[in-house]
PDB file of C-alpha atoms and ligand atoms in Angstrom:
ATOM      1  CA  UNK A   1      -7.413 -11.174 -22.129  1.00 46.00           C
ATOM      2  CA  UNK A   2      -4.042 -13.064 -22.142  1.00 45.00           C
ATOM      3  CA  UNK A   3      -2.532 -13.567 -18.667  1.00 41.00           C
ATOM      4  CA  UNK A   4       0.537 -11.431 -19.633  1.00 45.00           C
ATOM      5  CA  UNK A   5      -1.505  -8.276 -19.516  1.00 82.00           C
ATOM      6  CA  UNK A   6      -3.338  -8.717 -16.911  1.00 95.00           C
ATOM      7  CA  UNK A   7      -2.729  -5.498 -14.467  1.00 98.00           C
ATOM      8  CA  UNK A   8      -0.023  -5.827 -11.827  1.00 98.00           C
ATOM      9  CA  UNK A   9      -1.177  -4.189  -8.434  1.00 98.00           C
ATOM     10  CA  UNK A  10       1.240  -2.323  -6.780  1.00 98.00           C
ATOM     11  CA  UNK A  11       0.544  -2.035  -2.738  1.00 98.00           C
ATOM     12  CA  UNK A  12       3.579   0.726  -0.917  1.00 97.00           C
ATOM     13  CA  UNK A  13       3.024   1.320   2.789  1.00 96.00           C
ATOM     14  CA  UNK A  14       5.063   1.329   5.932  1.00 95.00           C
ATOM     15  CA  UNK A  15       3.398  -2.172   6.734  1.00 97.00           C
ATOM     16  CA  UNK A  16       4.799  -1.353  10.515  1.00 96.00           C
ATOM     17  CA  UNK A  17       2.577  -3.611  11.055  1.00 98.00           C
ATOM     18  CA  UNK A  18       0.667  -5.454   8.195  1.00 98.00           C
ATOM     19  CA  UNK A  19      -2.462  -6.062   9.074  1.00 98.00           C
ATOM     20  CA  UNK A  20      -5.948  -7.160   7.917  1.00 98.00           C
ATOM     21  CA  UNK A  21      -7.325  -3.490   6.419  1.00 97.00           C
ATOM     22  CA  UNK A  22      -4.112  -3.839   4.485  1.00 98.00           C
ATOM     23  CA  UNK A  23      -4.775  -7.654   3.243  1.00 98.00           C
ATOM     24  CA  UNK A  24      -8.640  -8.093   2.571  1.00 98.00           C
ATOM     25  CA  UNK A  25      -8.577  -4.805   0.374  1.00 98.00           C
ATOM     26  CA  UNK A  26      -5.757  -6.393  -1.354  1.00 98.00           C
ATOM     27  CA  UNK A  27      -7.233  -9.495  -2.112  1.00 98.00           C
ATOM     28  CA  UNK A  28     -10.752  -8.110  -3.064  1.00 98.00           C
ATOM     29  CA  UNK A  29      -8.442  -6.193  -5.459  1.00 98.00           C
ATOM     30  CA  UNK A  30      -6.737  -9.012  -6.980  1.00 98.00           C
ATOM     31  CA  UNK A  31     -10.189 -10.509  -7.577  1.00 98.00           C
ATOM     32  CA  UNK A  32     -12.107  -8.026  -8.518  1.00 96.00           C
ATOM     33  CA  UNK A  33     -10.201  -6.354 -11.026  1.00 97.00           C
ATOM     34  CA  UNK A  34      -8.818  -9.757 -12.062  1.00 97.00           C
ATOM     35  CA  UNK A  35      -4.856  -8.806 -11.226  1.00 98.00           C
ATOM     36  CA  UNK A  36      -2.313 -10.602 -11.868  1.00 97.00           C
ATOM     37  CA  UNK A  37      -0.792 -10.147  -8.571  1.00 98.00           C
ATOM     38  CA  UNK A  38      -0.633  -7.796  -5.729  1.00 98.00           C
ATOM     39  CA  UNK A  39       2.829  -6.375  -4.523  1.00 98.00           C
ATOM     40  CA  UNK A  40       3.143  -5.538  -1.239  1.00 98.00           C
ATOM     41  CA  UNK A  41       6.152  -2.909  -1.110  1.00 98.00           C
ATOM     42  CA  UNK A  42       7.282  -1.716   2.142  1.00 97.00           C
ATOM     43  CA  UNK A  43       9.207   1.214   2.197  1.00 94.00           C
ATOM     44  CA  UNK A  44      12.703   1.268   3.772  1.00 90.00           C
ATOM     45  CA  UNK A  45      12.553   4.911   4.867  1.00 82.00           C
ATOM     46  CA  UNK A  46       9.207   6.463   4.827  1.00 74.00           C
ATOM     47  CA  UNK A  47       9.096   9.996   3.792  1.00 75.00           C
ATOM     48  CA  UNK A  48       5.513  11.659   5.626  1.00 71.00           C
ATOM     49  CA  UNK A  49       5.847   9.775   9.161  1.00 69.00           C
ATOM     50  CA  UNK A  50       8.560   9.315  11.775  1.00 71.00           C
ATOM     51  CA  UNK A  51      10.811   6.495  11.760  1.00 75.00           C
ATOM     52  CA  UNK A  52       8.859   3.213  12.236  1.00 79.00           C
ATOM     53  CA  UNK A  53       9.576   1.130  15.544  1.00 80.00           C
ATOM     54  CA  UNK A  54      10.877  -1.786  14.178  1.00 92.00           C
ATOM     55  CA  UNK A  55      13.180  -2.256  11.075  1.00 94.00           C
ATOM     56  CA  UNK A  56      12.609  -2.550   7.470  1.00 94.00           C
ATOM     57  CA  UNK A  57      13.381  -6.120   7.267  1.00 96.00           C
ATOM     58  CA  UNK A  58      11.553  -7.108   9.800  1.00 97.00           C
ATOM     59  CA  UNK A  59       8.418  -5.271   8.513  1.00 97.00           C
ATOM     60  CA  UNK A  60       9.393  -7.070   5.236  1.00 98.00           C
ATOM     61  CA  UNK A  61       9.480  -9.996   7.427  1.00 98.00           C
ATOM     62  CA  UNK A  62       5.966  -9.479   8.299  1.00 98.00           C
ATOM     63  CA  UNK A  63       4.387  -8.702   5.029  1.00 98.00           C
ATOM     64  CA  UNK A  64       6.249 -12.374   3.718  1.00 98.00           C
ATOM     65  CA  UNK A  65       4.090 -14.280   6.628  1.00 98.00           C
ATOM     66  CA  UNK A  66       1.376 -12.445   6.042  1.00 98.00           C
ATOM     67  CA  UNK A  67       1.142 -13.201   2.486  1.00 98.00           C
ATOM     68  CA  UNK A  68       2.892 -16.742   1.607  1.00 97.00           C
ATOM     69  CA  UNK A  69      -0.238 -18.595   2.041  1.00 93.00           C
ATOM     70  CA  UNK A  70      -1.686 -16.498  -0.849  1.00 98.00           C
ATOM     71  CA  UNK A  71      -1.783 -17.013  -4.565  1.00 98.00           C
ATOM     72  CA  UNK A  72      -1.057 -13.817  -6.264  1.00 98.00           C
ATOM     73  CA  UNK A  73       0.055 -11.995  -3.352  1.00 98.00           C
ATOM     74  CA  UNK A  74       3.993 -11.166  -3.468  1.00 98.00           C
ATOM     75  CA  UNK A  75       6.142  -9.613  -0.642  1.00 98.00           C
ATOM     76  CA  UNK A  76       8.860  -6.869  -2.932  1.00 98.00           C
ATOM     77  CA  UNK A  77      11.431  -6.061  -1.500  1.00 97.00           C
ATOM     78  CA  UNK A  78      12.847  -3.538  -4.063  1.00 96.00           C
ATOM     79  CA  UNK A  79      12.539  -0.338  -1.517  1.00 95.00           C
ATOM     80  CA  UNK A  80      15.257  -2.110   1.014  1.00 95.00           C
ATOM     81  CA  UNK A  81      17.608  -2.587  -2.043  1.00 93.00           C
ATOM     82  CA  UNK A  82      17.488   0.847  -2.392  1.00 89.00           C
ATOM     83  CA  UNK A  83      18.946   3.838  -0.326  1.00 88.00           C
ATOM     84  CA  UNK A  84      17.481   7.011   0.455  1.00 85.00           C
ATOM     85  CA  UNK A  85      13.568   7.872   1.305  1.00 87.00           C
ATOM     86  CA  UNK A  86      11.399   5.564  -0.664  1.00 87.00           C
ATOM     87  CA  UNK A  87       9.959   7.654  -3.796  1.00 94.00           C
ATOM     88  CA  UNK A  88       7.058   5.748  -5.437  1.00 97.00           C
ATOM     89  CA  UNK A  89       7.740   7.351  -8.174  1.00 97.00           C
ATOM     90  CA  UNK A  90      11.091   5.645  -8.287  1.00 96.00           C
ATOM     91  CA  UNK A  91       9.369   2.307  -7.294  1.00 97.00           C
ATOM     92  CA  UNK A  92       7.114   2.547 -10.294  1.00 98.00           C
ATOM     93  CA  UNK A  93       9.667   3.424 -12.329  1.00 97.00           C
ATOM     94  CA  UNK A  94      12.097   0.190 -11.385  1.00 96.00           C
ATOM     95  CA  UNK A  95       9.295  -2.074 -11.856  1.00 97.00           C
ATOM     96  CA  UNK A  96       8.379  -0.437 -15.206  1.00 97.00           C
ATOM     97  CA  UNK A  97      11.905  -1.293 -16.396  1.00 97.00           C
ATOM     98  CA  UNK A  98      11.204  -4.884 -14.959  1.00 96.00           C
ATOM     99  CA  UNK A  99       7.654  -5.412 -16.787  1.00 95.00           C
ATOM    100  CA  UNK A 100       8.183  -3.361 -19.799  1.00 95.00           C
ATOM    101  CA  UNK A 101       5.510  -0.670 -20.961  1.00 95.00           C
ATOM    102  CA  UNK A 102       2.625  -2.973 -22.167  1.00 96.00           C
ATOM    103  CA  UNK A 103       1.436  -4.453 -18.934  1.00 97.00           C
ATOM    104  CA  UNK A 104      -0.714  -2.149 -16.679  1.00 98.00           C
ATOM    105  CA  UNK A 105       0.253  -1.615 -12.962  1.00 98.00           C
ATOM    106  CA  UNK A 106      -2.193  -0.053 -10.401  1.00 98.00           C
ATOM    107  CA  UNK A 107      -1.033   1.886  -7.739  1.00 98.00           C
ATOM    108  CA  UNK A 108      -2.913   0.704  -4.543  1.00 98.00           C
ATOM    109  CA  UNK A 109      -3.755   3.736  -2.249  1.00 97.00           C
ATOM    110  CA  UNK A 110      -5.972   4.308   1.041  1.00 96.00           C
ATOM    111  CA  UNK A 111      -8.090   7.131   0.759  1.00 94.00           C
ATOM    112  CA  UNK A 112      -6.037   9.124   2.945  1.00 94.00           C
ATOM    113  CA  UNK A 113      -2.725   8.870   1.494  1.00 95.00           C
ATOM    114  CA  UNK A 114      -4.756   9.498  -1.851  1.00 96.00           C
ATOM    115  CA  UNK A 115      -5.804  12.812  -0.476  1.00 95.00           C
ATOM    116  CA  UNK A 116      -1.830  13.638   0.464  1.00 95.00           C
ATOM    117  CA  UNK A 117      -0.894  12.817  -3.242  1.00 97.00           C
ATOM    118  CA  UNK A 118      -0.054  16.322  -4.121  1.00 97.00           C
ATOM    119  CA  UNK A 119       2.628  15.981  -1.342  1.00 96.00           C
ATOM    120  CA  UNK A 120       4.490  12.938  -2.762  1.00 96.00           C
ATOM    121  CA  UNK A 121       7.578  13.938  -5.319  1.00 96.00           C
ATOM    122  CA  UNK A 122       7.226  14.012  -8.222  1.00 97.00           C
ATOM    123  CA  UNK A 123       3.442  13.261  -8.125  1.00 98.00           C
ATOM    124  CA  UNK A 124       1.953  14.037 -11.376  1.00 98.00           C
ATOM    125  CA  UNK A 125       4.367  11.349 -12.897  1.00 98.00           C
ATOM    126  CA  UNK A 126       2.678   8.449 -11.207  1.00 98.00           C
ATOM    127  CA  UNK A 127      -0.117   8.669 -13.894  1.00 98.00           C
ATOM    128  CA  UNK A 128       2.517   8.514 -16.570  1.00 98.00           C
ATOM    129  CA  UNK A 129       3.806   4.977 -14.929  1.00 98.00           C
ATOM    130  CA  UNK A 130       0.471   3.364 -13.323  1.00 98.00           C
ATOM    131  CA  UNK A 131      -3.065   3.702 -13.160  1.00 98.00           C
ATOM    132  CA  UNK A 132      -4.194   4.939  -9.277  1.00 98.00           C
ATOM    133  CA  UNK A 133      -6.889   2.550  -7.953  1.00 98.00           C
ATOM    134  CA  UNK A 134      -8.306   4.426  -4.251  1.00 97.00           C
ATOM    135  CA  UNK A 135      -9.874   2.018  -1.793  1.00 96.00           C
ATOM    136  CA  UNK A 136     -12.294   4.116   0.121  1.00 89.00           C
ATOM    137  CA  UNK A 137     -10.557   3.978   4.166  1.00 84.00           C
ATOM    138  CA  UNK A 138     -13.218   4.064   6.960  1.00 83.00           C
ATOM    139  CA  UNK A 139     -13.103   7.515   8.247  1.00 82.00           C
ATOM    140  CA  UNK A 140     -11.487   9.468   5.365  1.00 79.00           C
ATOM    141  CA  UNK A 141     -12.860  11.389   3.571  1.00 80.00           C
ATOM    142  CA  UNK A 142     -12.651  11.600  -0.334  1.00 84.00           C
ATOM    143  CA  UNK A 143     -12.578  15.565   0.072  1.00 90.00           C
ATOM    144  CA  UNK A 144      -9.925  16.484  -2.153  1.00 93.00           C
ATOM    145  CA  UNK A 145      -7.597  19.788  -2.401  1.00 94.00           C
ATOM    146  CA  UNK A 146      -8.743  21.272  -5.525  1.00 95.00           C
ATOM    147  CA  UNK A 147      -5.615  20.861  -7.563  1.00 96.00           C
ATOM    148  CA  UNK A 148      -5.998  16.987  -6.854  1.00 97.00           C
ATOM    149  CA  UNK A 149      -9.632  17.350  -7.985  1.00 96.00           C
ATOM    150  CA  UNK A 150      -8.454  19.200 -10.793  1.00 97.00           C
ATOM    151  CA  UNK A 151      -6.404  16.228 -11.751  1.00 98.00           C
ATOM    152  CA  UNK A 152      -8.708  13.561 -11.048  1.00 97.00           C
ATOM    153  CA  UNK A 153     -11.315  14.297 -13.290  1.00 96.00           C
ATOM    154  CA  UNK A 154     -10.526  13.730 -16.532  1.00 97.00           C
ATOM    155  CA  UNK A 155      -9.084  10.638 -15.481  1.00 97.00           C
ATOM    156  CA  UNK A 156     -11.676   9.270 -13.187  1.00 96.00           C
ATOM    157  CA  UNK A 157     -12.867   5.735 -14.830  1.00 96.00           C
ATOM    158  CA  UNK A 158     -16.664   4.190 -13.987  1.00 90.00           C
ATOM    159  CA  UNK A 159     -15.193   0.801 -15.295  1.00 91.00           C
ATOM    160  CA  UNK A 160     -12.716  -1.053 -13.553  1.00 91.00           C
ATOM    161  CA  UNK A 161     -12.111  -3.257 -16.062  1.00 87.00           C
ATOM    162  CA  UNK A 162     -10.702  -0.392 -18.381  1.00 91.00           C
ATOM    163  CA  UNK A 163      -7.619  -0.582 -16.663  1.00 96.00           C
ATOM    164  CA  UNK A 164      -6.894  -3.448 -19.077  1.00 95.00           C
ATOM    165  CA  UNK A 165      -6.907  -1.145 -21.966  1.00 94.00           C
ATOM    166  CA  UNK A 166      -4.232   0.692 -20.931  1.00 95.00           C
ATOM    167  CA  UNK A 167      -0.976  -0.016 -19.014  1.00 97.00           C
ATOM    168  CA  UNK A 168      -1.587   3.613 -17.043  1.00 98.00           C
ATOM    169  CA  UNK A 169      -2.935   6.889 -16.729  1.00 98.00           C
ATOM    170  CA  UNK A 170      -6.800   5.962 -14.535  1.00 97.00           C
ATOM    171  CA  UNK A 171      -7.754   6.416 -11.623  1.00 98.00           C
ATOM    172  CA  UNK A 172     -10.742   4.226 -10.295  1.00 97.00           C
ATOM    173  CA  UNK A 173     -11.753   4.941  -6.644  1.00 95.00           C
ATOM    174  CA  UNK A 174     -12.491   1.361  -5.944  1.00 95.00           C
ATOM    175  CA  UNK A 175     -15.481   0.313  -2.431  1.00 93.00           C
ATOM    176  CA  UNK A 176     -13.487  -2.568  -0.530  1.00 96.00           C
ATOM    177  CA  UNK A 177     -14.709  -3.648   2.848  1.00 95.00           C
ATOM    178  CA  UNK A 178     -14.822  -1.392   5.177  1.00 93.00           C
ATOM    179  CA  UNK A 179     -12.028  -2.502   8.203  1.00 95.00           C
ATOM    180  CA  UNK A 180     -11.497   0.220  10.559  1.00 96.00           C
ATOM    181  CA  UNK A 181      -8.139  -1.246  11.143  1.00 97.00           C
ATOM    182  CA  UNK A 182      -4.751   0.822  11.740  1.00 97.00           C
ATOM    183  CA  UNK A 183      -0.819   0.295  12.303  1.00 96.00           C
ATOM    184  CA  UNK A 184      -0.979   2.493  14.836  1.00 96.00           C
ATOM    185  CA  UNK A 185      -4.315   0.521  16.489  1.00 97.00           C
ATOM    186  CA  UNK A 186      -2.020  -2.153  17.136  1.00 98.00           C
ATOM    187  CA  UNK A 187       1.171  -1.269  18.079  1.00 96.00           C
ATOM    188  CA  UNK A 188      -0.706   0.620  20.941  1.00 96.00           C
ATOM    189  CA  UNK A 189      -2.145  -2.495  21.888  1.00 97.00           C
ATOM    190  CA  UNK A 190       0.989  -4.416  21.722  1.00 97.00           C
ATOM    191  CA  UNK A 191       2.903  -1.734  23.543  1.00 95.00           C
ATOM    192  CA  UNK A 192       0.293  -1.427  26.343  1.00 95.00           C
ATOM    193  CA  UNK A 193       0.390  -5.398  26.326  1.00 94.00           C
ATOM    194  CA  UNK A 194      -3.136  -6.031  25.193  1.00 96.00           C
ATOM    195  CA  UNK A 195      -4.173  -8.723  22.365  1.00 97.00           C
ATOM    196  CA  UNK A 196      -3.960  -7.584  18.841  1.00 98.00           C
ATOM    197  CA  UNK A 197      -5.344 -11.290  17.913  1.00 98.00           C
ATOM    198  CA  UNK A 198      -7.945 -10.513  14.688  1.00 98.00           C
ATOM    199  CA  UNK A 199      -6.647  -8.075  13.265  1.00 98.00           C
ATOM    200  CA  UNK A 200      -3.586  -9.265  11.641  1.00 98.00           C
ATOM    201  CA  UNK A 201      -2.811 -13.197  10.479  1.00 98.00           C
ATOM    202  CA  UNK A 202      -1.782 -14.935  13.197  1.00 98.00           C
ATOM    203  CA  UNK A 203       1.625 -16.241  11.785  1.00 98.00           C
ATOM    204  CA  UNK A 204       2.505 -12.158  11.977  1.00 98.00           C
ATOM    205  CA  UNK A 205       1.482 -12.100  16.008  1.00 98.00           C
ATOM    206  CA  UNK A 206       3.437 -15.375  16.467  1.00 98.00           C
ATOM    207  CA  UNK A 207       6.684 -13.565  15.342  1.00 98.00           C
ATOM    208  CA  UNK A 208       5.937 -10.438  16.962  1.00 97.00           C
ATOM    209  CA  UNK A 209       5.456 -11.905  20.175  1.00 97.00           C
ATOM    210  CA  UNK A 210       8.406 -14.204  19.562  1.00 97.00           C
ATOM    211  CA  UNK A 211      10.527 -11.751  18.571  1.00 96.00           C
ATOM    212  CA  UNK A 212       9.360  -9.544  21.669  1.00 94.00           C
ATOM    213  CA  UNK A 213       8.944  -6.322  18.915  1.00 96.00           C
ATOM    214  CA  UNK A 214       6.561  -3.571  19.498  1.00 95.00           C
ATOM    215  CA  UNK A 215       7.187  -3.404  23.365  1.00 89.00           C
ATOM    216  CA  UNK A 216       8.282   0.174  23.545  1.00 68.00           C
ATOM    217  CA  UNK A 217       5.879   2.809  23.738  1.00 60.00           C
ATOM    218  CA  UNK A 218       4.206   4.300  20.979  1.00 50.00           C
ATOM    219  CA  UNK A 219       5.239   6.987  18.748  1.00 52.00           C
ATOM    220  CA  UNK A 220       2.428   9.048  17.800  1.00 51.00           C
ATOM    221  CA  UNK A 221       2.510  10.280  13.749  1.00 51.00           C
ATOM    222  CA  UNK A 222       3.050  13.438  12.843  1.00 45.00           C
ATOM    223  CA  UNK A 223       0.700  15.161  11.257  1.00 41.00           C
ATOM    224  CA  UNK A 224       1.079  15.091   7.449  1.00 39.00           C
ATOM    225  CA  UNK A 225       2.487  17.832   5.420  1.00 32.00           C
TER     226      UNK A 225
HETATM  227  P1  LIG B 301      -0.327   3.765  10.594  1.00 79.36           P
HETATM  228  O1  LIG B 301      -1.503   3.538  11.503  1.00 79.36           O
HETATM  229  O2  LIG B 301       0.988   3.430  11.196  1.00 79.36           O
HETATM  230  O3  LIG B 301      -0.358   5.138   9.937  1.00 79.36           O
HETATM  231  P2  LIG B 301      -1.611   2.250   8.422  1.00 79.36           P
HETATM  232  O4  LIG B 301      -2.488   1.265   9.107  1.00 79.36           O
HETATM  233  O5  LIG B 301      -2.253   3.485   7.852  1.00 79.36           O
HETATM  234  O6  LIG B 301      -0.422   2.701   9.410  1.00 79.36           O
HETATM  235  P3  LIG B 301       0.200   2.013   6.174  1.00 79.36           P
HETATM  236  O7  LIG B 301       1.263   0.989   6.025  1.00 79.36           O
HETATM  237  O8  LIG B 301       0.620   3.398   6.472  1.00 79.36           O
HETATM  238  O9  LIG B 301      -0.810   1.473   7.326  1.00 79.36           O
HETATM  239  O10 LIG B 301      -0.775   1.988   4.955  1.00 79.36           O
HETATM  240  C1  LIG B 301      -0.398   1.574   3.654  1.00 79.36           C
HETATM  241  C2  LIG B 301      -1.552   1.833   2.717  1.00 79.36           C
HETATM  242  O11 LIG B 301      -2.696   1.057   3.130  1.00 79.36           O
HETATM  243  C3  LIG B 301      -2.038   3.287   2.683  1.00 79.36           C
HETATM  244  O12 LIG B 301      -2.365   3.603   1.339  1.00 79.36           O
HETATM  245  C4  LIG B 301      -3.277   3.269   3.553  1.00 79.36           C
HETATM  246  O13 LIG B 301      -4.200   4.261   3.167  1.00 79.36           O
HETATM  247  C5  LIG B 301      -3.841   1.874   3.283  1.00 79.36           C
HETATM  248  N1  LIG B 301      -4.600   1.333   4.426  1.00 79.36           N
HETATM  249  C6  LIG B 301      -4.122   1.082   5.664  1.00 79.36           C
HETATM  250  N2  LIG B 301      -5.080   0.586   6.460  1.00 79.36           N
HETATM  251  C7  LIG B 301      -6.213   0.532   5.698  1.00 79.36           C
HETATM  252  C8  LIG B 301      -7.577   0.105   5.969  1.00 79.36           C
HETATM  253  N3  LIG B 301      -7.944  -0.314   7.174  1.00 79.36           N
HETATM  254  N4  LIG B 301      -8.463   0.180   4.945  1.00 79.36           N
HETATM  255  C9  LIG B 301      -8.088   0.654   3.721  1.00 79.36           C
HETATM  256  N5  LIG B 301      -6.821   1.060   3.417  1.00 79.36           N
HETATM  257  C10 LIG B 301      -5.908   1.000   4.383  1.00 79.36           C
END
């Protein structure tokens, strides 16, 4: 398989912060399916949670410490050049005009968000501009509504490394190790002045701590629509 067209990963999230369930996924991705890279994409305005505590540049800030020291990892910062809610649709899209049509991208999802899929816009499109690879999240539950299911099927693959054959349209629900690890876990910590130390690189705690952010209480999320 030439290098060009090897699969670019495509990892969206809040990132508020990055953490290790978000990275060891990530890289067991990259290997795994043998990626070409992994792009962590934070979103400037997220559209199914409040409004994160800290801003988007400085959770892009984050996700650039937390992934320098890795080959093949790349912190995008395409959602901050952009205004409005961040649409993955319009993320794939932008990097589709970047790459071309040949090279496959994978849409990195938790199992959770995965089971909210039929609330993102636009959301039967993704398919047309990625393949959807689904890392199992502890505690979720791969339960789906039934017009997800419906959807899934006849594109579920049993070989990952079929998403080289085609530059979109899979889905592969993808075992990673299991790291019961959340955002919200540790900005509670932080905020209650505890030690998030091991569950997020240390370079990230180092700025947090120098940059005194997550010190105001909590926001609880909202419960998805
Ligand atoms: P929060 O606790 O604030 O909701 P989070 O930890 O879920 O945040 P996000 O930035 O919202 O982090 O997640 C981005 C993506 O990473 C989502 O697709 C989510 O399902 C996935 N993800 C987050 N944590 C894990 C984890 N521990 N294991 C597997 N996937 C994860």
């Amino acid at each position: 398989m030439p290098p060009a067209l090897r699969p670019v990963g495509v990892f969206g999230g809040t990132f508020d912060p990055i953490h290790y369930g978000h990275l060891r996924p990530a890289l067991e991705l990259l290997e795994t399916l043998e990626l070409s890279e992994v792009r962590f994409i934070p979103c400037r305005i997220p559209v199914h949670r409040d409004t994160p505590s800290i801003t988007a540049e400085q959770r892009l800030e984050l996700v650039r410490l937390a992934t320098v020291g890795q080959a093949g990892f790349v912190a995008d910062d395409r959602e901050l050049r952009r205004p409005g809610p961040s649409y993955m649709v319009d993320t794939l899209a932008s990097l589709r005009e970047e790459i071309g049509t040949t090279v496959p991208l994978c849409l990195i999802l938790g199992s959770d968000a995965f089971r909210e899929l039929t609330t993102w816009r636009r959301w039967r499109e993704l398919t047309d501009l990625a393949h959807l690879v689904v890392m199992q999240r502890p505690g979720a539950s791969l339960v789906l509504p039934s017009e997800l299911e419906a959807f899934v099927a006849p594109r579920l693959l049993d070989d990952s490394l079929a998403l080289h054959e085609r530059s979109a349209g899979s889905i592969l629900l993808q075992p990673v190790t299991q790291l019961a690890i959340s955002a919200t876990q540790v900005r509670t910590l932080l905020a209650r002045g505890q030690s998030a130390r091991y569950l997020l690189p240390e370079a990230v705690l180092t700025h947090i701590h120098n940059h005194a952010l997550y010190r105001s209480p909590v926001v609880s999320n909202p419960t998805p629509q």
